[in-house]
Amino acid sequence: MSIVVSIPGVDKTNWWIEQLQGLLPAWTIRSFHDPGDVEAVTYAVVWKPKTGAFLPFPNLKAIVSLGAGIDHVLADTKLPRQIPIIRTVGTDLTQRMREYVALHVLRHHRDMPTISANQRERRWKQLVVPPATNRTVGVMGLGNLGSAAASTLSALGFETLGWSRTKRDIEGITTFTGEAGFSAFVGRCEILVCLLPLTDATTGILDGRLFTRLPRGASVINAGRGQHLVEDDLLAALDSGQLSHATLDVFHVEPLPSEHPFWTHPHITVTPHIASLIDAPTGSRIVAANLERFEREGSVPDLADAERGY
Ligand SMILES: NC(=O)c1ccc[n+]([C@@H]2O[C@H](COP(=O)([O-])OP(=O)(O)OC[C@H]3O[C@@H](n4cnc5c(N)ncnc54)[C@H](OP(=O)(O)O)[C@@H]3O)[C@@H](O)[C@H]2O)c1
């Protein structure tokens, strides 16, 4: 079997090839830049592939997305649409996302941005916040990551709401579904966490209309995709006081350009797409297991639905 690997950055590509080769010693694993016999290549392992990247390989059986989202693969306008796409998901990713969401929800809940600003001014000011049991947090997207994050928030004591496309029953979480449930959901979220996949239906969902429906002074955490957020609407909502703070892990352009206003905004926390960053030693175990199973059985549970978009 032959695999080609494409990830931005030569060092990262080589790191993944080395890790995968250690787990799949009988497979030929090469970089997209030096693929060898293109007709022999049956799998492509990718993060943010270039447009037309798959065209040289006529015998691809599957594409592996090095992440939970497949938007970066579907963005290729020349993608051969019939090729199955395998997502890379697992307990390591959900654990990391649990940690990120708990960290930043607690940070918003306890108003750490204000406490940190006060420290810089040597200002001793005791802020009184309610206990988590009197704070309502909402999670948009209740898939692998969203459901794990919501359960973690519920275990911390937060009143936890969740919103998904189809009905989900998760212990301790009040769930809402589709358009019909959206207003009731957002109207209660004092802290809103976005863990949606990027699809036509979710692009730009974090916009001015949504922000005005949140309780005044609410905060937002976006660890989904940058294109979920309408950036100017966020700046306007922060300036007006409708929103108090935003923590953003994902951006329209990554890396976030150095001149971007988010870097220096007093009410925005920027993290560099690290909420649940997959590393080669951990991720290659998931990828190798999926490739071996796909080769054996012709399918895996982690297949994405390209029509649905996630
Ligand atoms: N920042 C990071 O480091 C990082 C890391 C990994 C992933 N991510 C992002 O997180 C996203 C979610 O990952 P996942 O593994 O949890 O995905 P997933 O298992 O596919 O779950 C997606 C969830 O979103 C819901 N959803 C999709 N479209 C919707 C819509 N139009 N309206 C309402 N709900 C909708 C789905 O509803 P149903 O339950 O009805 O299907 C499902 O609950 C990824 O796509 C990626 O963009 C970010």
Short mmCIF file of N, CA, C and O in Angstrom, two decimals, residues 144-272:
data_model
loop_
_atom_site.label_atom_id
_atom_site.label_comp_id
_atom_site.label_asym_id
_atom_site.label_seq_id
_atom_site.Cartn_x
_atom_site.Cartn_y
_atom_site.Cartn_z
N ASN A 144 -18.66 14.76 18.52
CA ASN A 144 -17.60 14.20 19.37
C ASN A 144 -17.08 15.22 20.35
O ASN A 144 -16.97 14.96 21.55
N LEU A 145 -16.75 16.41 19.83
CA LEU A 145 -16.11 17.42 20.67
C LEU A 145 -17.12 18.18 21.51
O LEU A 145 -16.91 18.37 22.72
N GLY A 146 -18.21 18.62 20.89
CA GLY A 146 -19.20 19.42 21.61
C GLY A 146 -19.85 18.67 22.74
O GLY A 146 -20.04 19.21 23.84
N SER A 147 -20.16 17.39 22.53
CA SER A 147 -20.83 16.64 23.60
C SER A 147 -19.87 16.41 24.76
O SER A 147 -20.26 16.50 25.93
N ALA A 148 -18.59 16.15 24.44
CA ALA A 148 -17.59 15.96 25.52
C ALA A 148 -17.39 17.26 26.30
O ALA A 148 -17.32 17.26 27.53
N ALA A 149 -17.33 18.38 25.56
CA ALA A 149 -17.13 19.68 26.23
C ALA A 149 -18.35 20.00 27.10
O ALA A 149 -18.20 20.44 28.26
N ALA A 150 -19.55 19.76 26.57
CA ALA A 150 -20.76 20.07 27.33
C ALA A 150 -20.82 19.22 28.61
O ALA A 150 -21.15 19.73 29.69
N SER A 151 -20.48 17.94 28.51
CA SER A 151 -20.51 17.08 29.70
C SER A 151 -19.51 17.56 30.75
O SER A 151 -19.77 17.49 31.95
N THR A 152 -18.36 18.04 30.29
CA THR A 152 -17.34 18.55 31.21
C THR A 152 -17.86 19.79 31.94
O THR A 152 -17.69 19.94 33.16
N LEU A 153 -18.54 20.68 31.20
CA LEU A 153 -19.07 21.91 31.80
C LEU A 153 -20.17 21.57 32.80
O LEU A 153 -20.24 22.15 33.89
N SER A 154 -20.98 20.59 32.44
CA SER A 154 -22.05 20.16 33.34
C SER A 154 -21.45 19.58 34.63
O SER A 154 -21.93 19.87 35.73
N ALA A 155 -20.36 18.80 34.47
CA ALA A 155 -19.72 18.20 35.66
C ALA A 155 -19.11 19.28 36.55
O ALA A 155 -19.00 19.09 37.77
N LEU A 156 -18.74 20.43 35.97
CA LEU A 156 -18.21 21.53 36.78
C LEU A 156 -19.33 22.29 37.51
O LEU A 156 -19.05 23.15 38.34
N GLY A 157 -20.57 21.97 37.14
CA GLY A 157 -21.70 22.58 37.84
C GLY A 157 -22.47 23.59 37.02
O GLY A 157 -23.50 24.11 37.47
N PHE A 158 -22.00 23.93 35.81
CA PHE A 158 -22.70 24.92 35.00
C PHE A 158 -24.06 24.39 34.55
O PHE A 158 -24.22 23.20 34.28
N GLU A 159 -25.01 25.29 34.46
CA GLU A 159 -26.27 24.99 33.77
C GLU A 159 -25.90 24.90 32.29
O GLU A 159 -25.48 25.90 31.70
N THR A 160 -25.97 23.73 31.71
CA THR A 160 -25.39 23.53 30.37
C THR A 160 -26.46 23.23 29.34
O THR A 160 -27.27 22.31 29.52
N LEU A 161 -26.42 24.02 28.25
CA LEU A 161 -27.34 23.83 27.14
C LEU A 161 -26.53 23.38 25.93
O LEU A 161 -25.34 23.68 25.81
N GLY A 162 -27.18 22.68 25.01
CA GLY A 162 -26.50 22.27 23.79
C GLY A 162 -27.42 22.39 22.60
O GLY A 162 -28.65 22.25 22.74
N TRP A 163 -26.84 22.66 21.42
CA TRP A 163 -27.65 22.84 20.21
C TRP A 163 -27.04 22.02 19.08
O TRP A 163 -25.81 22.04 18.89
N SER A 164 -27.88 21.28 18.38
CA SER A 164 -27.38 20.47 17.26
C SER A 164 -28.43 20.44 16.15
O SER A 164 -29.54 20.94 16.32
N ARG A 165 -28.07 19.85 15.02
CA ARG A 165 -28.97 19.81 13.86
C ARG A 165 -30.11 18.81 14.12
O ARG A 165 -31.26 19.10 13.87
N THR A 166 -29.72 17.63 14.63
CA THR A 166 -30.73 16.62 14.96
C THR A 166 -30.73 16.41 16.48
O THR A 166 -29.77 16.78 17.16
N LYS A 167 -31.78 15.82 16.98
CA LYS A 167 -31.97 15.70 18.44
C LYS A 167 -30.87 14.86 19.08
O LYS A 167 -30.55 13.77 18.61
N ARG A 168 -30.31 15.37 20.15
CA ARG A 168 -29.29 14.63 20.92
C ARG A 168 -29.75 14.56 22.37
O ARG A 168 -30.19 15.57 22.93
N ASP A 169 -29.62 13.40 22.98
CA ASP A 169 -29.92 13.25 24.40
C ASP A 169 -28.61 13.01 25.13
O ASP A 169 -27.96 11.98 24.92
N ILE A 170 -28.20 13.95 25.97
CA ILE A 170 -26.95 13.83 26.72
C ILE A 170 -27.26 14.12 28.18
O ILE A 170 -27.87 15.16 28.49
N GLU A 171 -26.86 13.22 29.05
CA GLU A 171 -27.20 13.35 30.47
C GLU A 171 -26.70 14.70 31.02
O GLU A 171 -25.54 15.08 30.80
N GLY A 172 -27.56 15.38 31.71
CA GLY A 172 -27.18 16.63 32.36
C GLY A 172 -27.21 17.85 31.45
O GLY A 172 -26.95 18.96 31.89
N ILE A 173 -27.53 17.66 30.15
CA ILE A 173 -27.51 18.78 29.21
C ILE A 173 -28.93 19.00 28.69
O ILE A 173 -29.62 18.04 28.30
N THR A 174 -29.37 20.25 28.69
CA THR A 174 -30.65 20.59 28.07
C THR A 174 -30.37 20.85 26.60
O THR A 174 -29.60 21.75 26.26
N THR A 175 -30.98 20.04 25.72
CA THR A 175 -30.62 20.14 24.31
C THR A 175 -31.72 20.81 23.48
O THR A 175 -32.90 20.71 23.79
N PHE A 176 -31.27 21.47 22.42
CA PHE A 176 -32.14 22.17 21.49
C PHE A 176 -31.75 21.73 20.08
O PHE A 176 -30.59 21.38 19.84
N THR A 177 -32.72 21.81 19.17
CA THR A 177 -32.48 21.28 17.84
C THR A 177 -32.88 22.27 16.76
O THR A 177 -33.96 22.88 16.84
N GLY A 178 -32.02 22.39 15.75
CA GLY A 178 -32.34 23.09 14.51
C GLY A 178 -32.79 24.53 14.72
O GLY A 178 -32.64 25.12 15.78
N GLU A 179 -33.36 25.09 13.63
CA GLU A 179 -33.83 26.48 13.63
C GLU A 179 -34.83 26.72 14.75
O GLU A 179 -34.77 27.74 15.45
N ALA A 180 -35.73 25.75 14.93
CA ALA A 180 -36.82 25.94 15.90
C ALA A 180 -36.28 26.12 17.31
O ALA A 180 -36.80 26.93 18.08
N GLY A 181 -35.21 25.42 17.65
CA GLY A 181 -34.69 25.50 19.01
C GLY A 181 -33.65 26.60 19.20
O GLY A 181 -33.21 26.86 20.32
N PHE A 182 -33.27 27.25 18.10
CA PHE A 182 -32.12 28.16 18.16
C PHE A 182 -32.37 29.37 19.06
O PHE A 182 -31.54 29.72 19.89
N SER A 183 -33.54 30.02 18.89
CA SER A 183 -33.82 31.24 19.66
C SER A 183 -33.86 30.96 21.15
O SER A 183 -33.26 31.69 21.94
N ALA A 184 -34.54 29.86 21.51
CA ALA A 184 -34.64 29.51 22.94
C ALA A 184 -33.26 29.22 23.50
O ALA A 184 -32.95 29.58 24.64
N PHE A 185 -32.42 28.60 22.68
CA PHE A 185 -31.06 28.26 23.10
C PHE A 185 -30.23 29.53 23.31
O PHE A 185 -29.74 29.79 24.42
N VAL A 186 -30.08 30.35 22.27
CA VAL A 186 -29.16 31.50 22.38
C VAL A 186 -29.65 32.51 23.41
O VAL A 186 -28.83 33.17 24.05
N GLY A 187 -30.96 32.62 23.57
CA GLY A 187 -31.50 33.60 24.51
C GLY A 187 -31.04 33.37 25.94
O GLY A 187 -31.10 34.29 26.77
N ARG A 188 -30.55 32.16 26.23
CA ARG A 188 -30.16 31.84 27.62
C ARG A 188 -28.64 31.75 27.82
O ARG A 188 -28.18 31.61 28.96
N CYS A 189 -27.85 31.79 26.74
CA CYS A 189 -26.41 31.51 26.87
C CYS A 189 -25.61 32.72 27.36
O CYS A 189 -25.39 33.66 26.61
N GLU A 190 -25.16 32.66 28.60
CA GLU A 190 -24.29 33.74 29.11
C GLU A 190 -22.87 33.55 28.60
O GLU A 190 -22.10 34.51 28.47
N ILE A 191 -22.49 32.32 28.36
CA ILE A 191 -21.22 32.01 27.72
C ILE A 191 -21.54 31.04 26.59
O ILE A 191 -22.19 30.00 26.83
N LEU A 192 -21.15 31.39 25.37
CA LEU A 192 -21.50 30.58 24.20
C LEU A 192 -20.22 29.98 23.62
O LEU A 192 -19.25 30.69 23.35
N VAL A 193 -20.23 28.67 23.44
CA VAL A 193 -19.07 27.97 22.89
C VAL A 193 -19.45 27.41 21.53
O VAL A 193 -20.45 26.69 21.41
N CYS A 194 -18.67 27.74 20.48
CA CYS A 194 -18.97 27.21 19.15
C CYS A 194 -18.04 26.04 18.83
O CYS A 194 -16.82 26.21 18.76
N LEU A 195 -18.66 24.87 18.66
CA LEU A 195 -17.91 23.68 18.23
C LEU A 195 -18.64 23.02 17.06
O LEU A 195 -18.83 21.81 17.03
N LEU A 196 -19.06 23.88 16.13
CA LEU A 196 -19.75 23.40 14.94
C LEU A 196 -18.74 23.06 13.85
O LEU A 196 -17.64 23.62 13.82
N PRO A 197 -19.12 22.20 12.93
CA PRO A 197 -18.30 22.05 11.72
C PRO A 197 -18.61 23.20 10.78
O PRO A 197 -19.68 23.80 10.87
N LEU A 198 -17.69 23.52 9.87
CA LEU A 198 -17.94 24.59 8.90
C LEU A 198 -18.67 24.00 7.69
O LEU A 198 -18.12 23.16 6.97
N THR A 199 -19.91 24.45 7.50
CA THR A 199 -20.71 24.01 6.34
C THR A 199 -21.39 25.26 5.79
O THR A 199 -21.31 26.35 6.39
N ASP A 200 -22.12 25.09 4.68
CA ASP A 200 -22.87 26.24 4.14
C ASP A 200 -23.83 26.79 5.19
O ASP A 200 -24.02 28.00 5.30
N ALA A 201 -24.43 25.89 5.97
CA ALA A 201 -25.44 26.31 6.96
C ALA A 201 -24.81 27.01 8.16
O ALA A 201 -25.51 27.76 8.86
N THR A 202 -23.57 26.77 8.46
CA THR A 202 -22.97 27.34 9.68
C THR A 202 -21.99 28.48 9.40
O THR A 202 -21.55 29.13 10.34
N THR A 203 -21.67 28.72 8.13
CA THR A 203 -20.76 29.83 7.81
C THR A 203 -21.40 31.15 8.25
O THR A 203 -22.57 31.40 7.95
N GLY A 204 -20.66 31.95 9.01
CA GLY A 204 -21.15 33.26 9.44
C GLY A 204 -22.23 33.20 10.51
O GLY A 204 -22.92 34.17 10.77
N ILE A 205 -22.36 32.05 11.18
CA ILE A 205 -23.44 31.91 12.17
C ILE A 205 -23.22 32.79 13.41
O ILE A 205 -24.16 33.24 14.05
N LEU A 206 -21.95 33.06 13.72
CA LEU A 206 -21.64 33.95 14.86
C LEU A 206 -21.64 35.39 14.32
O LEU A 206 -20.60 35.98 14.05
N ASP A 207 -22.85 35.93 14.15
CA ASP A 207 -22.97 37.26 13.55
C ASP A 207 -23.73 38.20 14.48
O ASP A 207 -24.14 37.82 15.58
N GLY A 208 -23.92 39.43 14.01
CA GLY A 208 -24.58 40.45 14.82
C GLY A 208 -25.97 40.03 15.28
O GLY A 208 -26.37 40.33 16.41
N ARG A 209 -26.70 39.34 14.40
CA ARG A 209 -28.06 38.90 14.77
C ARG A 209 -28.01 37.97 15.97
O ARG A 209 -28.76 38.09 16.92
N LEU A 210 -27.07 37.02 15.93
CA LEU A 210 -26.94 36.09 17.06
C LEU A 210 -26.50 36.85 18.31
O LEU A 210 -27.06 36.64 19.39
N PHE A 211 -25.52 37.75 18.17
CA PHE A 211 -24.99 38.44 19.36
C PHE A 211 -26.10 39.23 20.07
O PHE A 211 -26.13 39.28 21.30
N THR A 212 -27.01 39.85 19.28
CA THR A 212 -28.06 40.64 19.95
C THR A 212 -29.06 39.75 20.67
O THR A 212 -29.77 40.21 21.56
N ARG A 213 -29.13 38.47 20.28
CA ARG A 213 -30.08 37.56 20.95
C ARG A 213 -29.50 36.96 22.23
O ARG A 213 -30.23 36.36 23.02
N LEU A 214 -28.20 37.10 22.45
CA LEU A 214 -27.59 36.61 23.69
C LEU A 214 -27.93 37.58 24.82
O LEU A 214 -28.16 38.76 24.57
N PRO A 215 -27.90 37.12 26.08
CA PRO A 215 -28.08 38.06 27.19
C PRO A 215 -26.99 39.14 27.13
O PRO A 215 -25.85 38.83 26.77
N ARG A 216 -27.32 40.38 27.50
CA ARG A 216 -26.33 41.46 27.43
C ARG A 216 -25.12 41.13 28.32
O ARG A 216 -25.27 40.64 29.44
N GLY A 217 -23.93 41.37 27.79
CA GLY A 217 -22.70 41.08 28.55
C GLY A 217 -22.22 39.65 28.40
O GLY A 217 -21.27 39.24 29.06
N ALA A 218 -22.86 38.88 27.52
CA ALA A 218 -22.45 37.48 27.30
C ALA A 218 -21.05 37.44 26.69
O ALA A 218 -20.53 38.46 26.20
N SER A 219 -20.44 36.28 26.72
CA SER A 219 -19.14 36.12 26.06
C SER A 219 -19.19 34.92 25.13
O SER A 219 -20.07 34.06 25.24
N VAL A 220 -18.23 34.90 24.22
CA VAL A 220 -18.23 33.90 23.15
C VAL A 220 -16.87 33.24 23.06
O VAL A 220 -15.83 33.91 23.19
N ILE A 221 -16.88 31.94 22.86
CA ILE A 221 -15.64 31.18 22.64
C ILE A 221 -15.80 30.46 21.31
O ILE A 221 -16.74 29.67 21.14
N ASN A 222 -14.94 30.74 20.34
CA ASN A 222 -15.03 30.04 19.05
C ASN A 222 -13.83 29.13 18.85
O ASN A 222 -12.71 29.59 18.64
N ALA A 223 -14.10 27.82 18.96
CA ALA A 223 -13.06 26.83 18.66
C ALA A 223 -13.48 25.96 17.49
O ALA A 223 -12.93 24.90 17.27
N GLY A 224 -14.50 26.45 16.73
CA GLY A 224 -14.94 25.71 15.54
C GLY A 224 -14.05 26.03 14.36
O GLY A 224 -12.98 25.43 14.20
N ARG A 225 -14.48 27.00 13.57
CA ARG A 225 -13.68 27.49 12.44
C ARG A 225 -13.81 29.01 12.37
O ARG A 225 -14.84 29.57 12.73
N GLY A 226 -12.78 29.66 11.85
CA GLY A 226 -12.78 31.12 11.74
C GLY A 226 -13.98 31.64 10.96
O GLY A 226 -14.57 32.67 11.32
N GLN A 227 -14.37 30.92 9.91
CA GLN A 227 -15.45 31.39 9.04
C GLN A 227 -16.83 31.30 9.70
O GLN A 227 -17.81 31.76 9.14
N HIS A 228 -16.91 30.73 10.89
CA HIS A 228 -18.18 30.80 11.63
C HIS A 228 -18.45 32.24 12.09
O HIS A 228 -19.59 32.62 12.31
N LEU A 229 -17.40 33.00 12.26
CA LEU A 229 -17.50 34.33 12.87
C LEU A 229 -17.50 35.44 11.81
O LEU A 229 -16.66 35.45 10.91
N VAL A 230 -18.44 36.39 11.97
CA VAL A 230 -18.39 37.63 11.18
C VAL A 230 -17.58 38.62 12.02
O VAL A 230 -18.07 39.13 13.04
N GLU A 231 -16.35 38.84 11.61
CA GLU A 231 -15.39 39.54 12.47
C GLU A 231 -15.86 40.96 12.83
O GLU A 231 -15.74 41.38 13.99
N ASP A 232 -16.35 41.72 11.83
CA ASP A 232 -16.77 43.10 12.11
C ASP A 232 -17.94 43.13 13.09
O ASP A 232 -18.05 44.04 13.92
N ASP A 233 -18.83 42.14 12.99
CA ASP A 233 -19.98 42.08 13.91
C ASP A 233 -19.49 41.83 15.34
O ASP A 233 -20.05 42.36 16.30
N LEU A 234 -18.45 41.02 15.47
CA LEU A 234 -17.91 40.78 16.82
C LEU A 234 -17.34 42.08 17.40
O LEU A 234 -17.62 42.43 18.56
N LEU A 235 -16.56 42.79 16.60
CA LEU A 235 -15.96 44.03 17.09
C LEU A 235 -17.05 45.02 17.50
O LEU A 235 -16.95 45.66 18.55
N ALA A 236 -18.12 45.12 16.69
CA ALA A 236 -19.22 46.05 17.02
C ALA A 236 -19.92 45.62 18.32
O ALA A 236 -20.23 46.46 19.17
N ALA A 237 -20.14 44.32 18.49
CA ALA A 237 -20.84 43.83 19.70
C ALA A 237 -19.98 44.04 20.94
O ALA A 237 -20.51 44.33 22.03
N LEU A 238 -18.65 43.93 20.81
CA LEU A 238 -17.77 44.19 21.96
C LEU A 238 -17.74 45.69 22.27
O LEU A 238 -17.78 46.10 23.43
N ASP A 239 -17.67 46.50 21.22
CA ASP A 239 -17.63 47.95 21.42
C ASP A 239 -18.90 48.47 22.09
O ASP A 239 -18.85 49.39 22.90
N SER A 240 -20.04 47.87 21.75
CA SER A 240 -21.32 48.35 22.30
C SER A 240 -21.58 47.81 23.70
O SER A 240 -22.53 48.23 24.36
N GLY A 241 -20.78 46.82 24.13
CA GLY A 241 -21.01 46.22 25.45
C GLY A 241 -22.01 45.07 25.40
O GLY A 241 -22.30 44.45 26.42
N GLN A 242 -22.57 44.78 24.22
CA GLN A 242 -23.49 43.63 24.12
C GLN A 242 -22.74 42.35 24.49
O GLN A 242 -23.26 41.48 25.16
N LEU A 243 -21.49 42.28 24.03
CA LEU A 243 -20.62 41.17 24.43
C LEU A 243 -19.53 41.72 25.34
O LEU A 243 -19.06 42.85 25.15
N SER A 244 -19.10 40.90 26.32
CA SER A 244 -18.06 41.36 27.24
C SER A 244 -16.67 40.88 26.81
O SER A 244 -15.67 41.57 27.02
N HIS A 245 -16.61 39.68 26.20
CA HIS A 245 -15.29 39.13 25.87
C HIS A 245 -15.46 38.04 24.81
O HIS A 245 -16.51 37.43 24.71
N ALA A 246 -14.41 37.83 24.05
CA ALA A 246 -14.41 36.70 23.11
C ALA A 246 -13.05 36.02 23.17
O ALA A 246 -12.01 36.69 23.23
N THR A 247 -13.08 34.71 23.19
CA THR A 247 -11.85 33.93 23.06
C THR A 247 -11.93 33.19 21.73
O THR A 247 -12.89 32.46 21.47
N LEU A 248 -10.93 33.42 20.90
CA LEU A 248 -10.95 32.90 19.54
C LEU A 248 -9.73 32.02 19.30
O LEU A 248 -8.59 32.46 19.54
N ASP A 249 -10.00 30.81 18.83
CA ASP A 249 -8.90 29.89 18.54
C ASP A 249 -8.69 29.71 17.04
O ASP A 249 -7.66 29.20 16.62
N VAL A 250 -9.69 30.12 16.27
CA VAL A 250 -9.68 29.87 14.82
C VAL A 250 -10.04 31.15 14.09
O VAL A 250 -10.80 31.97 14.60
N PHE A 251 -9.50 31.32 12.89
CA PHE A 251 -9.57 32.62 12.20
C PHE A 251 -9.77 32.43 10.70
O PHE A 251 -9.43 31.38 10.16
N HIS A 252 -10.28 33.49 10.07
CA HIS A 252 -10.46 33.43 8.61
C HIS A 252 -9.13 33.16 7.93
O HIS A 252 -9.05 32.36 7.01
N VAL A 253 -8.09 33.85 8.38
CA VAL A 253 -6.75 33.64 7.83
C VAL A 253 -5.86 33.16 8.97
O VAL A 253 -5.80 33.79 10.02
N GLU A 254 -5.21 32.03 8.77
CA GLU A 254 -4.28 31.48 9.77
C GLU A 254 -2.91 31.26 9.12
O GLU A 254 -2.87 30.74 8.00
N PRO A 255 -1.81 31.66 9.77
CA PRO A 255 -1.76 32.39 11.03
C PRO A 255 -2.46 33.76 10.93
O PRO A 255 -2.48 34.36 9.86
N LEU A 256 -3.02 34.21 12.07
CA LEU A 256 -3.67 35.52 12.12
C LEU A 256 -2.63 36.59 11.77
O LEU A 256 -1.58 36.67 12.41
N PRO A 257 -2.92 37.40 10.73
CA PRO A 257 -1.93 38.41 10.31
C PRO A 257 -1.55 39.36 11.45
O PRO A 257 -2.41 39.71 12.27
N SER A 258 -0.29 39.77 11.49
CA SER A 258 0.19 40.54 12.65
C SER A 258 -0.53 41.88 12.80
O SER A 258 -0.61 42.42 13.89
N GLU A 259 -1.07 42.43 11.69
CA GLU A 259 -1.75 43.73 11.77
C GLU A 259 -3.24 43.58 12.13
O GLU A 259 -3.95 44.57 12.27
N HIS A 260 -3.70 42.37 12.36
CA HIS A 260 -5.13 42.16 12.61
C HIS A 260 -5.54 42.77 13.95
O HIS A 260 -4.83 42.60 14.95
N PRO A 261 -6.70 43.49 14.00
CA PRO A 261 -7.11 44.16 15.25
C PRO A 261 -7.36 43.21 16.42
O PRO A 261 -7.30 43.63 17.58
N PHE A 262 -7.65 41.95 16.15
CA PHE A 262 -7.92 41.01 17.25
C PHE A 262 -6.71 40.87 18.18
O PHE A 262 -6.87 40.64 19.38
N TRP A 263 -5.50 40.99 17.63
CA TRP A 263 -4.30 40.76 18.46
C TRP A 263 -4.25 41.69 19.67
O TRP A 263 -3.79 41.29 20.75
N THR A 264 -4.68 42.92 19.47
CA THR A 264 -4.50 43.93 20.54
C THR A 264 -5.81 44.36 21.19
O THR A 264 -5.80 45.23 22.06
N HIS A 265 -6.93 43.77 20.78
CA HIS A 265 -8.21 44.19 21.34
C HIS A 265 -8.26 43.81 22.83
O HIS A 265 -7.98 42.67 23.19
N PRO A 266 -8.65 44.78 23.70
CA PRO A 266 -8.64 44.46 25.15
C PRO A 266 -9.64 43.39 25.56
O PRO A 266 -9.48 42.81 26.64
N HIS A 267 -10.64 43.15 24.72
CA HIS A 267 -11.67 42.17 25.12
C HIS A 267 -11.64 40.91 24.25
O HIS A 267 -12.65 40.19 24.17
N ILE A 268 -10.51 40.69 23.59
CA ILE A 268 -10.39 39.47 22.78
C ILE A 268 -9.14 38.71 23.22
O ILE A 268 -8.06 39.29 23.38
N THR A 269 -9.32 37.42 23.44
CA THR A 269 -8.18 36.53 23.70
C THR A 269 -7.96 35.71 22.44
O THR A 269 -8.89 35.08 21.93
N VAL A 270 -6.73 35.74 21.95
CA VAL A 270 -6.37 34.98 20.75
C VAL A 270 -5.55 33.77 21.16
O VAL A 270 -4.57 33.90 21.89
N THR A 271 -5.96 32.60 20.70
CA THR A 271 -5.10 31.42 20.83
C THR A 271 -4.88 30.87 19.42
O THR A 271 -5.78 30.94 18.58
N PRO A 272 -3.68 30.36 19.13
CA PRO A 272 -3.31 30.03 17.75
C PRO A 272 -3.73 28.63 17.30
O PRO A 272 -2.89 27.79 16.99
#
